Amino acid sequence: MDLQDQLKNLFPDHEPSPEEQIEEVAHELYVQKEPMICKFEKRKGKATTIIEGYEGTDEDFKILAKEIKTKLSVGGTFKDNSIIIQGDYRDKIMIILKEKGFKVKRVGG
């Protein structure tokens, strides 16, 4: 017995309203003309990749950070208008950003 059958047993007079179809619109990231900076740093002896220079909204930047972390299966954070990724993934991040239409500049090392 599924949930719909159980609800019909509990409320026999209730007629469900037709469900409204919500169209999901893919969120478009703002693609800027200026290049984003992808640099390598060591923090507390550990390698980190830092992405800076995004001119869009913070929400777009957070979405981009989550997407990068998911594709690379690594940890990271969004802090002070920069994305901090654990490990040296500059080459892979640059490929991901270029596929999305961003210009990326490699800095350091």
Coordinates of N, CA and C in Angstrom, one line a residue:
M1 N 0.9 -1.2 0.0 CA 0.0 0.0 0.0 C 0.9 1.2 0.0
D2 N 0.7 2.1 -1.0 CA 1.6 3.3 -1.1 C 0.9 4.4 -0.3
L3 N 1.6 5.5 -0.3 CA 1.1 6.7 0.4 C -0.2 7.2 -0.1
Q4 N -0.4 7.2 -1.4 CA -1.7 7.7 -2.0 C -2.9 6.9 -1.5
D5 N -2.7 5.6 -1.5 CA -3.7 4.7 -1.0 C -4.0 4.9 0.5
Q6 N -3.0 5.1 1.3 CA -3.2 5.4 2.7 C -4.0 6.7 2.9
L7 N -3.6 7.7 2.1 CA -4.3 9.0 2.2 C -5.8 8.9 1.8
K8 N -6.1 8.1 0.8 CA -7.5 7.9 0.4 C -8.3 7.2 1.5
N9 N -7.6 6.3 2.2 CA -8.3 5.6 3.3 C -8.6 6.6 4.5
L10 N -7.6 7.5 4.7 CA -7.8 8.4 5.8 C -8.8 9.5 5.5
F11 N -8.8 10.0 4.3 CA -9.6 11.1 3.8 C -10.4 10.7 2.5
P12 N -11.5 10.0 2.7 CA -12.2 9.5 1.5 C -12.8 10.5 0.7
D13 N -13.2 11.7 1.3 CA -13.9 12.7 0.6 C -13.0 13.7 -0.2
H14 N -11.7 13.6 0.1 CA -10.8 14.6 -0.4 C -10.4 14.2 -1.9
E15 N -10.5 15.3 -2.7 CA -10.1 15.1 -4.1 C -8.8 15.9 -4.3
P16 N -7.8 15.2 -4.8 CA -6.5 15.9 -5.0 C -6.6 16.9 -6.1
S17 N -6.0 18.1 -5.9 CA -6.0 19.1 -6.9 C -4.9 18.8 -8.0
P18 N -5.2 19.2 -9.2 CA -4.2 18.8 -10.2 C -2.8 19.5 -9.9
E19 N -1.8 18.8 -10.0 CA -0.5 19.3 -9.7 C 0.0 20.3 -10.7
E20 N 0.5 21.4 -10.2 CA 1.0 22.4 -11.2 C 2.4 22.0 -11.6
Q21 N 2.7 22.1 -12.8 CA 4.0 21.7 -13.3 C 4.9 22.9 -13.2
I22 N 6.0 22.8 -12.5 CA 7.0 23.8 -12.3 C 8.1 23.6 -13.2
E23 N 8.4 24.6 -14.1 CA 9.5 24.4 -15.0 C 10.8 24.8 -14.4
E24 N 11.7 23.9 -14.4 CA 13.0 24.2 -13.8 C 13.9 24.8 -14.9
V25 N 14.3 26.0 -14.6 CA 15.1 26.8 -15.5 C 16.6 26.7 -15.0
A26 N 17.5 26.2 -15.8 CA 18.9 26.1 -15.4 C 19.4 27.5 -15.1
H27 N 20.1 27.5 -14.0 CA 20.7 28.8 -13.6 C 21.9 29.1 -14.5
E28 N 21.9 30.3 -15.1 CA 23.0 30.8 -15.9 C 24.0 31.5 -15.1
L29 N 25.3 31.1 -15.2 CA 26.3 31.9 -14.5 C 26.7 33.1 -15.3
Y30 N 27.1 34.2 -14.7 CA 27.5 35.3 -15.3 C 29.0 35.1 -15.8
V31 N 29.2 35.2 -17.1 CA 30.5 35.0 -17.7 C 31.1 36.3 -18.0
Q32 N 32.2 36.6 -17.3 CA 32.8 37.9 -17.4 C 33.9 38.0 -18.5
K33 N 34.3 39.2 -18.8 CA 35.3 39.4 -19.9 C 36.7 39.3 -19.3
E34 N 36.9 39.8 -18.0 CA 38.2 39.7 -17.4 C 38.5 38.3 -16.9
P35 N 39.8 37.9 -17.0 CA 40.1 36.5 -16.6 C 40.0 36.3 -15.1
M36 N 39.7 35.1 -14.7 CA 39.7 34.7 -13.3 C 41.1 34.2 -13.0
I37 N 41.6 34.4 -11.8 CA 42.9 34.0 -11.4 C 42.9 32.7 -10.7
C38 N 43.7 31.8 -11.1 CA 43.8 30.4 -10.5 C 45.2 30.3 -10.0
K39 N 45.4 30.3 -8.7 CA 46.8 30.3 -8.2 C 46.9 29.2 -7.1
F40 N 48.2 28.9 -6.9 CA 48.6 27.8 -6.0 C 49.3 28.4 -4.8
E41 N 48.9 27.9 -3.6 CA 49.5 28.4 -2.3 C 49.7 27.2 -1.4
K42 N 50.6 27.4 -0.5 CA 50.7 26.4 0.6 C 50.2 27.1 1.9
R43 N 49.3 26.5 2.5 CA 48.8 27.0 3.8 C 48.9 25.9 4.8
K44 N 49.7 26.3 5.9 CA 50.0 25.4 6.9 C 50.6 24.1 6.4
G45 N 51.5 24.2 5.4 CA 52.2 23.1 4.8 C 51.4 22.3 3.8
K46 N 50.1 22.6 3.6 CA 49.3 21.9 2.7 C 49.0 22.7 1.4
A47 N 49.0 22.0 0.3 CA 48.7 22.6 -1.0 C 47.3 23.0 -1.1
T48 N 47.0 24.2 -1.6 CA 45.7 24.7 -1.9 C 45.7 25.4 -3.2
T49 N 44.5 25.4 -3.9 CA 44.3 26.1 -5.1 C 43.3 27.2 -4.8
I50 N 43.6 28.4 -5.3 CA 42.7 29.5 -5.0 C 42.2 30.1 -6.3
I51 N 40.9 30.3 -6.4 CA 40.3 31.0 -7.6 C 39.7 32.3 -7.1
E52 N 40.2 33.4 -7.8 CA 39.7 34.7 -7.4 C 39.3 35.5 -8.7
G53 N 38.7 36.6 -8.5 CA 38.4 37.5 -9.6 C 37.1 37.4 -10.3
Y54 N 36.1 36.7 -9.6 CA 34.8 36.6 -10.3 C 34.0 37.9 -10.0
E55 N 33.4 38.4 -11.0 CA 32.7 39.7 -10.9 C 31.1 39.5 -10.7
G56 N 30.6 38.3 -10.8 CA 29.2 38.1 -10.6 C 28.8 38.1 -9.2
T57 N 27.6 37.6 -8.9 CA 27.1 37.6 -7.5 C 27.7 36.5 -6.7
D58 N 27.6 36.7 -5.4 CA 28.2 35.7 -4.5 C 27.5 34.3 -4.6
E59 N 26.2 34.3 -4.9 CA 25.5 33.1 -5.1 C 26.0 32.3 -6.3
D60 N 26.2 33.0 -7.4 CA 26.8 32.3 -8.6 C 28.2 31.7 -8.3
F61 N 29.0 32.5 -7.5 CA 30.3 32.0 -7.2 C 30.2 30.8 -6.3
K62 N 29.3 30.8 -5.4 CA 29.1 29.6 -4.5 C 28.6 28.4 -5.3
I63 N 27.8 28.6 -6.3 CA 27.3 27.5 -7.2 C 28.5 27.0 -7.9
L64 N 29.3 27.9 -8.4 CA 30.5 27.4 -9.2 C 31.5 26.7 -8.3
A65 N 31.7 27.1 -7.0 CA 32.5 26.4 -6.1 C 32.0 25.0 -5.8
K66 N 30.7 24.9 -5.6 CA 30.1 23.5 -5.4 C 30.3 22.6 -6.6
E67 N 30.1 23.2 -7.8 CA 30.3 22.4 -9.0 C 31.7 21.9 -9.1
I68 N 32.7 22.7 -8.9 CA 34.1 22.4 -9.0 C 34.5 21.3 -7.9
K69 N 34.0 21.5 -6.7 CA 34.3 20.5 -5.7 C 33.7 19.2 -6.0
T70 N 32.5 19.2 -6.5 CA 31.8 17.9 -6.9 C 32.5 17.2 -8.0
K71 N 32.9 17.9 -9.1 CA 33.5 17.3 -10.2 C 34.9 16.7 -9.8
L72 N 35.6 17.4 -9.0 CA 37.0 16.9 -8.6 C 36.9 16.0 -7.4
S73 N 35.8 15.9 -6.7 CA 35.7 15.1 -5.5 C 36.7 15.5 -4.4
V74 N 36.8 16.8 -4.2 CA 37.7 17.3 -3.2 C 37.0 18.2 -2.2
G75 N 37.6 18.6 -1.1 CA 37.1 19.5 -0.2 C 37.5 20.9 -0.6
G76 N 36.8 21.9 0.0 CA 37.1 23.3 -0.3 C 36.0 24.2 0.4
T77 N 36.2 25.5 0.2 CA 35.3 26.4 0.7 C 35.2 27.7 -0.1
F78 N 34.2 28.5 0.1 CA 34.0 29.8 -0.5 C 34.2 30.8 0.6
K79 N 35.3 31.6 0.6 CA 35.5 32.6 1.6 C 36.2 33.8 1.0
D80 N 35.8 35.0 1.5 CA 36.3 36.3 1.1 C 36.4 36.4 -0.4
N81 N 35.3 36.2 -1.1 CA 35.3 36.3 -2.6 C 36.3 35.5 -3.3
S82 N 36.6 34.3 -2.8 CA 37.5 33.4 -3.4 C 37.1 32.0 -3.1
I83 N 37.4 31.1 -4.0 CA 37.2 29.6 -3.8 C 38.5 29.0 -3.4
I84 N 38.5 28.3 -2.3 CA 39.7 27.6 -1.8 C 39.5 26.1 -1.9
I85 N 40.3 25.5 -2.8 CA 40.2 24.0 -3.0 C 41.4 23.3 -2.4
Q86 N 41.2 22.2 -1.7 CA 42.3 21.5 -1.1 C 43.0 20.7 -2.2
G87 N 44.3 21.0 -2.3 CA 45.2 20.3 -3.2 C 45.5 21.1 -4.4
D88 N 46.5 20.7 -5.2 CA 46.9 21.4 -6.4 C 46.1 20.9 -7.6
Y89 N 45.0 21.5 -8.0 CA 44.2 21.1 -9.1 C 44.1 22.2 -10.1
R90 N 45.1 23.0 -10.3 CA 45.0 24.2 -11.2 C 44.7 23.8 -12.6
D91 N 45.3 22.8 -13.1 CA 45.1 22.4 -14.5 C 43.7 21.9 -14.7
K92 N 43.2 21.0 -13.8 CA 41.8 20.5 -14.0 C 40.8 21.6 -13.8
I93 N 41.0 22.5 -12.9 CA 40.1 23.6 -12.6 C 40.0 24.5 -13.8
M94 N 41.2 24.8 -14.4 CA 41.2 25.7 -15.6 C 40.5 25.0 -16.7
I95 N 40.5 23.7 -16.9 CA 39.8 23.1 -18.0 C 38.3 23.2 -17.7
I96 N 37.9 22.9 -16.5 CA 36.4 23.0 -16.1 C 35.9 24.4 -16.4
L97 N 36.7 25.5 -16.0 CA 36.2 26.9 -16.1 C 36.2 27.3 -17.6
K98 N 37.2 26.8 -18.4 CA 37.2 27.1 -19.8 C 36.0 26.5 -20.6
E99 N 35.6 25.3 -20.1 CA 34.5 24.6 -20.8 C 33.2 25.4 -20.5
K100 N 33.2 26.1 -19.4 CA 32.0 26.9 -19.0 C 32.0 28.3 -19.7
G101 N 33.1 28.6 -20.3 CA 33.2 29.9 -21.1 C 34.0 31.0 -20.4
F102 N 34.6 30.7 -19.2 CA 35.4 31.6 -18.5 C 36.8 31.7 -19.0
K103 N 37.4 32.9 -18.9 CA 38.8 33.1 -19.2 C 39.6 32.9 -17.9
V104 N 40.6 32.1 -17.9 CA 41.4 31.8 -16.7 C 42.8 32.1 -16.9
K105 N 43.4 32.7 -15.8 CA 44.9 33.0 -15.9 C 45.5 32.2 -14.8
R106 N 46.6 31.5 -15.1 CA 47.3 30.7 -14.1 C 48.4 31.6 -13.5
V107 N 48.5 31.6 -12.2 CA 49.4 32.4 -11.4 C 50.2 31.5 -10.5
G108 N 51.5 31.7 -10.4 CA 52.3 30.9 -9.5 C 52.7 29.5 -9.9
G109 N 54.0 29.3 -9.9 CA 54.5 27.9 -10.2 C 54.2 27.5 -11.6

